[in-house]
Coordinates of C-alpha atoms and ligand atoms in Angstrom, one line a residue:
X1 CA 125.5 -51.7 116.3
X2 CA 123.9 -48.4 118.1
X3 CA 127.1 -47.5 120.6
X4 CA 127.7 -44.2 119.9
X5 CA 130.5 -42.4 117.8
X6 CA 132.6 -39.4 118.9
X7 CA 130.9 -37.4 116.0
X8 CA 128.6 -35.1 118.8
X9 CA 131.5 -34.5 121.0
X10 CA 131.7 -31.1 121.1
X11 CA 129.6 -30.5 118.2
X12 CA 127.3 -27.0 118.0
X13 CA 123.8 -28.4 117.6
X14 CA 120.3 -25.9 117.1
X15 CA 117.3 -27.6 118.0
X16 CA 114.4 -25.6 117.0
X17 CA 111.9 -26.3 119.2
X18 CA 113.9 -28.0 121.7
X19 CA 111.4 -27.9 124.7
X20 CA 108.8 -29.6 122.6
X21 CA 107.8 -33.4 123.1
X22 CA 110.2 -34.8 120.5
X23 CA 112.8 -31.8 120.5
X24 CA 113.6 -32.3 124.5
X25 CA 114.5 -35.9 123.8
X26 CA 116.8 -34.9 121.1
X27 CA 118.4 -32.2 123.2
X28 CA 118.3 -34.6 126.4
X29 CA 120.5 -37.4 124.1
X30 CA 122.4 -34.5 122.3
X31 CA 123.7 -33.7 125.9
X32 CA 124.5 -37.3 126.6
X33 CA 126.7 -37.8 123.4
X34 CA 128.3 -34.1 125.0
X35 CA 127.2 -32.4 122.0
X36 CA 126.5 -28.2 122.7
X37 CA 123.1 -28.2 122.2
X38 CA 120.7 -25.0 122.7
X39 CA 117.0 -24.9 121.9
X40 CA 115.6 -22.2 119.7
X41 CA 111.8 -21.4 120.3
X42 CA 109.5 -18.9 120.5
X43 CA 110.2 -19.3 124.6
X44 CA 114.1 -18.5 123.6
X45 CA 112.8 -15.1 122.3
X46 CA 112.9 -16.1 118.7
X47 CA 109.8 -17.0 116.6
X48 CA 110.8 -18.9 113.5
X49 CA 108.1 -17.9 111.1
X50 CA 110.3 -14.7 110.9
X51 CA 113.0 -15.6 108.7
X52 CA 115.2 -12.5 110.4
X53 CA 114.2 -13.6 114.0
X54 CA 115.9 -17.6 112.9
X55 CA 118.8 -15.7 111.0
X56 CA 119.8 -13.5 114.0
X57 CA 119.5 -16.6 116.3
X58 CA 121.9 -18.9 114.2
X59 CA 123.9 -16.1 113.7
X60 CA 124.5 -16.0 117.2
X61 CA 124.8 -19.6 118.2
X62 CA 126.9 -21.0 115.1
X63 CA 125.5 -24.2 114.8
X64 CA 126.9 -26.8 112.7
X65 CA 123.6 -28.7 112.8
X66 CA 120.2 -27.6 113.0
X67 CA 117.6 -30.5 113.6
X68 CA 113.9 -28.8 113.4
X69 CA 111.5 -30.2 115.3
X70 CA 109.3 -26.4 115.7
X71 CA 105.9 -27.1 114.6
X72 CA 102.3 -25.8 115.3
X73 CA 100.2 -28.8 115.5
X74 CA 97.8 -31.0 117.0
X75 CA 95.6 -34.1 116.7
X76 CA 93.0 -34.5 114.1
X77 CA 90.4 -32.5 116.1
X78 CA 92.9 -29.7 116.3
X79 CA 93.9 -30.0 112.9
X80 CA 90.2 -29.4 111.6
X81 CA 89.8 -26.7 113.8
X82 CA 92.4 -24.8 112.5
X83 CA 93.6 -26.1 109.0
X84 CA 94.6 -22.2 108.1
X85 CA 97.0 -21.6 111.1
X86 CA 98.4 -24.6 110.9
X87 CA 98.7 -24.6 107.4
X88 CA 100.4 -21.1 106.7
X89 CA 102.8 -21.0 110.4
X90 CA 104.3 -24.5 109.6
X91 CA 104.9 -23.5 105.8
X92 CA 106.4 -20.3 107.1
X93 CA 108.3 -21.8 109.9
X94 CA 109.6 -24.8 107.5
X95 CA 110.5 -22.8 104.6
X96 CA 111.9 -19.8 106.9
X97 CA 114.3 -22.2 109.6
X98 CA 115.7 -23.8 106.3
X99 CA 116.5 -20.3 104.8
X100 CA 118.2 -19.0 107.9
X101 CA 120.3 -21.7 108.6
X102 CA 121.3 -21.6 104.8
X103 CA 122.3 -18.1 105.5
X104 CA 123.7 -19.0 108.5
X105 CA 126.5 -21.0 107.3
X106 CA 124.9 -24.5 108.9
X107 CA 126.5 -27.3 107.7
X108 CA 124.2 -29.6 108.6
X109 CA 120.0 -29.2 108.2
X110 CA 117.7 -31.7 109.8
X111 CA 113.6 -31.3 108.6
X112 CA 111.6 -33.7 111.1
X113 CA 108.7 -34.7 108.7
X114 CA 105.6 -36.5 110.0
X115 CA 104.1 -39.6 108.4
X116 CA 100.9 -38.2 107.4
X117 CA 102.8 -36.0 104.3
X118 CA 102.8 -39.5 102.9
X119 CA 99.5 -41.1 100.7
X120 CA 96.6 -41.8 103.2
X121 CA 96.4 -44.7 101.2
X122 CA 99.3 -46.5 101.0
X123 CA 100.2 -49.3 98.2
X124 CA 100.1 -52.6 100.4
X125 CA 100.2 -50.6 103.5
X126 CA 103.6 -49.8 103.5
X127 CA 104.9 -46.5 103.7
X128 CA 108.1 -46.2 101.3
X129 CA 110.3 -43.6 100.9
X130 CA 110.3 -44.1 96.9
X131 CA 106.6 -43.4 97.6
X132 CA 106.7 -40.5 99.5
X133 CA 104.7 -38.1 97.0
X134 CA 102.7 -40.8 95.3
X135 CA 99.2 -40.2 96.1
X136 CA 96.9 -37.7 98.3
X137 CA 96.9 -37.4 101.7
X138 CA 94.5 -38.2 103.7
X139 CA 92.1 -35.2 104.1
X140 CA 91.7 -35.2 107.5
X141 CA 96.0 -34.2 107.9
X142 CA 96.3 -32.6 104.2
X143 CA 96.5 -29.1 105.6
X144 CA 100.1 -29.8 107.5
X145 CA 101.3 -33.1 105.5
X146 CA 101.3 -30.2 102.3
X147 CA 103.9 -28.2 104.4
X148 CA 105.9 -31.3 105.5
X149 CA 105.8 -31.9 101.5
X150 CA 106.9 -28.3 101.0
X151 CA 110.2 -28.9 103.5
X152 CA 111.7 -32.3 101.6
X153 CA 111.4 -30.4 98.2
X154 CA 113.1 -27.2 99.7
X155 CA 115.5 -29.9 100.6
X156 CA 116.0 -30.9 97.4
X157 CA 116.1 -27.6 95.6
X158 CA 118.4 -26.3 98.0
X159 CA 120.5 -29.3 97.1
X160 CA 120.5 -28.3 93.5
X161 CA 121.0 -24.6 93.7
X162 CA 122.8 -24.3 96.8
X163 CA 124.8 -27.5 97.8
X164 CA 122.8 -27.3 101.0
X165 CA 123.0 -30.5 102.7
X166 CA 119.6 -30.8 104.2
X167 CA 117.7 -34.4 105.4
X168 CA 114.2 -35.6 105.9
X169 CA 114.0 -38.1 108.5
X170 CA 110.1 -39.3 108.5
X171 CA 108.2 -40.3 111.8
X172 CA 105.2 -42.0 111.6
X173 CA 103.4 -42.0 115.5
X174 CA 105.1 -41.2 117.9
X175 CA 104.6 -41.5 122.2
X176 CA 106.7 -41.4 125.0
X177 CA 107.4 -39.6 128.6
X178 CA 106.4 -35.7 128.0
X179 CA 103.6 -36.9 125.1
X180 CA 100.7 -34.3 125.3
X181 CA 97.0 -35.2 126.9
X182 CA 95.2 -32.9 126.8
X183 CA 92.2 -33.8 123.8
X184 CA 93.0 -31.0 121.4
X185 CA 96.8 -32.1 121.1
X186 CA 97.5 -35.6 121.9
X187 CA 98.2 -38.3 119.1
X188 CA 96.3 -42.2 119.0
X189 CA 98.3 -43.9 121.1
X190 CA 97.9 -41.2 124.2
X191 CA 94.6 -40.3 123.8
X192 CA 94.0 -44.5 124.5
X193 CA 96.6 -44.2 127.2
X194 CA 94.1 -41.5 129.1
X195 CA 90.8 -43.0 128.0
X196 CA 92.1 -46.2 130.2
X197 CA 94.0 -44.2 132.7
X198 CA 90.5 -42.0 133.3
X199 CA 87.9 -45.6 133.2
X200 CA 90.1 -46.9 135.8
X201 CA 90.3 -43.9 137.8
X202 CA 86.5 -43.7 137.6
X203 CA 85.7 -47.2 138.1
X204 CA 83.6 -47.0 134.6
X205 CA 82.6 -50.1 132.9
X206 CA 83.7 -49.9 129.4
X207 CA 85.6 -48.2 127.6
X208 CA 84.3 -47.0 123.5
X209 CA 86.9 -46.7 120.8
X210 CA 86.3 -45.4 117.7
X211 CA 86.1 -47.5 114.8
X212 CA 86.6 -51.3 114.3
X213 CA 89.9 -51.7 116.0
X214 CA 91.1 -53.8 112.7
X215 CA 93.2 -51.2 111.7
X216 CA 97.0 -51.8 111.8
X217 CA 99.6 -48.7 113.0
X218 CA 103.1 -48.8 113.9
X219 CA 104.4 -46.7 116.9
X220 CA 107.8 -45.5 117.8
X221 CA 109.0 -44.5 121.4
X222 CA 109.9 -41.0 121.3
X223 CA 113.4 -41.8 122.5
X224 CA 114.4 -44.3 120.1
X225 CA 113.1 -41.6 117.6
X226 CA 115.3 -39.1 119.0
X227 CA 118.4 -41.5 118.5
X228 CA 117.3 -42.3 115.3
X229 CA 117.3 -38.7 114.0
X230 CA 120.7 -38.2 115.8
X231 CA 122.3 -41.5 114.1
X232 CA 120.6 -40.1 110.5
X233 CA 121.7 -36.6 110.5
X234 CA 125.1 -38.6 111.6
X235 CA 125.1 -40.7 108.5
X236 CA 122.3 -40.0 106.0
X237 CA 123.5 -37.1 103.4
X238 CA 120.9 -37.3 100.7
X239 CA 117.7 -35.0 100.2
X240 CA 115.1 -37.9 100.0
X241 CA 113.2 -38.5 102.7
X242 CA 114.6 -41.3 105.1
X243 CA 112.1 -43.3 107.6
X244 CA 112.8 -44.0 111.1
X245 CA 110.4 -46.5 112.0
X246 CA 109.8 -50.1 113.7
X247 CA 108.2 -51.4 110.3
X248 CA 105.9 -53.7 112.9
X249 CA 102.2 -52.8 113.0
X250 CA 99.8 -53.5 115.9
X251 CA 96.4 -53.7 115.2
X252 CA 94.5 -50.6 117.7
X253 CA 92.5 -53.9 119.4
X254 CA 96.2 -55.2 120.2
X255 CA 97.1 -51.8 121.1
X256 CA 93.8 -51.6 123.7
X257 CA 94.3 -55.0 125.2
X258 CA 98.3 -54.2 125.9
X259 CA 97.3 -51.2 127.9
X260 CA 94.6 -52.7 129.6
X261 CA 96.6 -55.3 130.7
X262 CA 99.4 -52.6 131.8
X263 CA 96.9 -50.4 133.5
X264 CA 95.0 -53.0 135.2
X265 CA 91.6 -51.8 133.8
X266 CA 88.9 -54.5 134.4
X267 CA 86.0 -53.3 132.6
X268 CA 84.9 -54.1 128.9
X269 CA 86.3 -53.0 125.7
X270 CA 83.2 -51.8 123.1
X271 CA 84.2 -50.5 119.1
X272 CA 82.1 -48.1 118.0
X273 CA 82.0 -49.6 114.5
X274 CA 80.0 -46.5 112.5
X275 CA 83.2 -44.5 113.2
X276 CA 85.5 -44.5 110.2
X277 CA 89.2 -46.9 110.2
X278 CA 90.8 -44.8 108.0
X279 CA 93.5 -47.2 106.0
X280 CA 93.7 -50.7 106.9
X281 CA 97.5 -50.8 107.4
X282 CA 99.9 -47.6 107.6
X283 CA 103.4 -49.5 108.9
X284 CA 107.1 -47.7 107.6
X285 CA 109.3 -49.5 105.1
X286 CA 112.6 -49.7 106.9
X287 CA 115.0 -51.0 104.2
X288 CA 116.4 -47.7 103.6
X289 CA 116.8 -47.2 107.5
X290 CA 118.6 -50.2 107.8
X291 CA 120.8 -49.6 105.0
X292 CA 121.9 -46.2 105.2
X293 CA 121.8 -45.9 109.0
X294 CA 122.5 -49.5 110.2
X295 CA 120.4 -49.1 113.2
X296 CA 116.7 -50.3 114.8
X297 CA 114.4 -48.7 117.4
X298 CA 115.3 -50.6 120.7
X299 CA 112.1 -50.0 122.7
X300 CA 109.5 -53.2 123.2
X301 CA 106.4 -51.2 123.0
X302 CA 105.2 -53.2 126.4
X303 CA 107.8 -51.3 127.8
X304 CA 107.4 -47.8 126.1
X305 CA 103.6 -48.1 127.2
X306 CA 104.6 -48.7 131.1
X307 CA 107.4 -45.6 131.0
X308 CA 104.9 -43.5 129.3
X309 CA 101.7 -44.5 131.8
X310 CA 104.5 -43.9 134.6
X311 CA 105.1 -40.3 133.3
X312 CA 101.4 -39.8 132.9
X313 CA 100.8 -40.9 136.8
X314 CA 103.3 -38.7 137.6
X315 CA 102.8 -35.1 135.7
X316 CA 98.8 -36.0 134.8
X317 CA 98.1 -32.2 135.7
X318 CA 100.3 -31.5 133.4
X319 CA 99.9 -33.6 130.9
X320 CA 96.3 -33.0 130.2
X321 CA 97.0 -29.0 130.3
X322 CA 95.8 -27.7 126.8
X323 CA 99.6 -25.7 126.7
X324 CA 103.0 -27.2 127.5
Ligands
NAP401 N1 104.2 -36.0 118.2 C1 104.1 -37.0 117.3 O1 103.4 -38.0 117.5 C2 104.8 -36.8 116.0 C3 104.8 -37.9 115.1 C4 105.5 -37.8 113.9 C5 106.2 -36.6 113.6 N2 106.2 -35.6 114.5 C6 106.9 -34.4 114.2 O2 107.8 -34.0 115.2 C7 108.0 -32.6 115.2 C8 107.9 -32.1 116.7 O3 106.6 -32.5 117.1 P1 106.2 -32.4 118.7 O4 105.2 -33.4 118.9 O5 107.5 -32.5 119.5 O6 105.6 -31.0 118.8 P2 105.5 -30.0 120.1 O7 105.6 -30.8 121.4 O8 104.2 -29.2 119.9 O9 106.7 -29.1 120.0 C9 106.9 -28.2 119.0 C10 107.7 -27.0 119.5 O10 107.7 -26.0 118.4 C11 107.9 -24.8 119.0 N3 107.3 -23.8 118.1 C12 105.9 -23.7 117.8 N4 105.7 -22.6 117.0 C13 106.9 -21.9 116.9 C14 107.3 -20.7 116.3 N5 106.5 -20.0 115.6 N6 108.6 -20.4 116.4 C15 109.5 -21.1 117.1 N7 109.2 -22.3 117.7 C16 107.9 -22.7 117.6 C17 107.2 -24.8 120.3 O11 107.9 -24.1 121.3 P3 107.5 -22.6 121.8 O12 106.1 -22.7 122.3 O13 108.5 -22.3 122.9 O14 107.6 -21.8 120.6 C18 107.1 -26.3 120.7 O15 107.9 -26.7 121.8 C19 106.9 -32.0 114.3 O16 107.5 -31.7 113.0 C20 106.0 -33.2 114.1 O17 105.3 -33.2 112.8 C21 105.6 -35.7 115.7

């Protein structure tokens, strides 16, 4: 069902932010499937809010797909910190990338959109595509959920106007190998990673989480995500968004007591209760994923935990670094 086609073979692929957490795993399997893949970043010399820096750089590389995964962004802490810059650079960036690969010729345009554009309350906890636009967002992600919004209708209008074929593949949370650390910019499930990793390094005797721990998320290894884009922007050729997603939730007390287990942590777990959940249950609809892509994550998240608290032993330094 997942073997792969000889559709990369060969095939001239722009990864904007290909050096990133998720865009090095696409770039790392793009190589594999022996696709000519080259990132495009502000560390390549071109800075995509500039819609003549992206132009000149697809100019020169002739892709025949883009897949964007160059964002500015951060955790929620990060996020409240700086709702303006990450507000106006990822509208820019979004709106800009998509623009110059029109221009460009590309055949091919891949918006990576995150989970929180969708309603921060979702209708039975399920996040459906048909749903996408349905409600707010939840307050605390707004500010870059409004620009993720922004990308799938550019999608569609370019569609309309243009006959640009352009996807949105949504991810709800993602972790994996290469996952950022440090506080300001990791996501929930590595930010528990190092609270366990740091108690049992320390020897200390609990460990606090925020919240009730009731609360149900789903959680997608970054390399099954990376195949998933890959197999979409294969198959998928319509402007609505698309999920690629597990569809099975874990409550964050499941979540703790897995990598406790897998760290070997021995002390307590305590719930700081007066912290807010958030929604009781955010978990993707996969039905259109199924459908359109025939194709399901293959990672056990036992095992996505152990390869990601292997790569965090390994590059800790690293990994907690506030850049990289
Ligand atoms: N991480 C998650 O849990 C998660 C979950 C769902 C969806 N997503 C989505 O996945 C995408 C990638 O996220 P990520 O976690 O891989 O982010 P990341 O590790 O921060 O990578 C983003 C990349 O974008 C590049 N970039 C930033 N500003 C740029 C600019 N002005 N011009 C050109 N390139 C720029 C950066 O490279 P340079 O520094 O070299 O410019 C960076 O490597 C985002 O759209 C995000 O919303 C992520």
């Amino acid at each position: 069902m997942t073997e792969p086609t000889p559709f990369w073979k060969g095939k001239k692929v722009c990864v904007t932010g290909g050096r990133g957490f998720l865009g090095s795993r696409v770039m790392d399997r793009l190589d594999r499937l022996g696709a000519e893949a080259v990132s495009c970043s502000r560390r390549s010399g071109c800075d995509l809010k500039d819609l003549q820096q992206g132009l000149k750089f697809f100019r020169q590389h002739r892709p025949e797909i883009v897949v964007n995964c160059a964002a500015h962004q951060g955790g929620i802490a990060y996020q409240s910190r700086y709702p303006a810059d990450t507000y106006y650079d990822n509208l820019l960036m979004g709106a800009n990338t998509m623009e110059a690969a029109r221009l460009a010729g590309v055949a091919k345009y891949v918006n990576i959109v995150a989970g929180c554009a969708y309603p921060g309350e979702p209708e039975g906890g399920r996040l459906r595509e048909d749903q996408f636009e349905a409600g707010p967002m939840h307050p605390s992600v707004e500010n870059y959920g409004m620009t993720k919004r922004a990308a799938v209708m550019q999608a569609r209008c370019y569609a309309r106007q243009h006959g640009f074929k352009g996807i949105s593949v949504v991810l709800i949370n993602l972790y994996g190998p290469g996952e950022h650390f440090h506080p300001d910019r990791s996501h929930a499930l590595a930010a528990l990673l190092k609270k366990f990793y740091d108690a049992k390094r320390s020897g200390a005797e609990k460990v606090v989480l925020w919240g009730s721990g009731r609360p149900v998320r789903e959680w997608l290894f970054v390399e099954d995500a990376a195949e998933g884009i890959l197999r979409a922007a294969e198959r998928y050729e319509k402007p609505e968004p698309i999920n690629v997603a597990t569809g099975q939730g874990h409550t964050i007390a499941e979540l703790a007591e897995m990598i406790r287990e897998i760290i070997g942590y021995g002390g307590r777990i305590e719930y700081d209760a007066s912290r807010p959940d958030g929604a009781l249950r955010k978990t993707g609809e996969i039905t259109r994923m199924q459908a359109e892509l025939d194709w399901r994550p293959r990672t056990p998240i036992r095992e996505g935990i152990r390869k990601t608290l292997a790569w965090l032993e390994a590059h800790y330094d690293q990994a907690v670094a506030a850049e990289g």
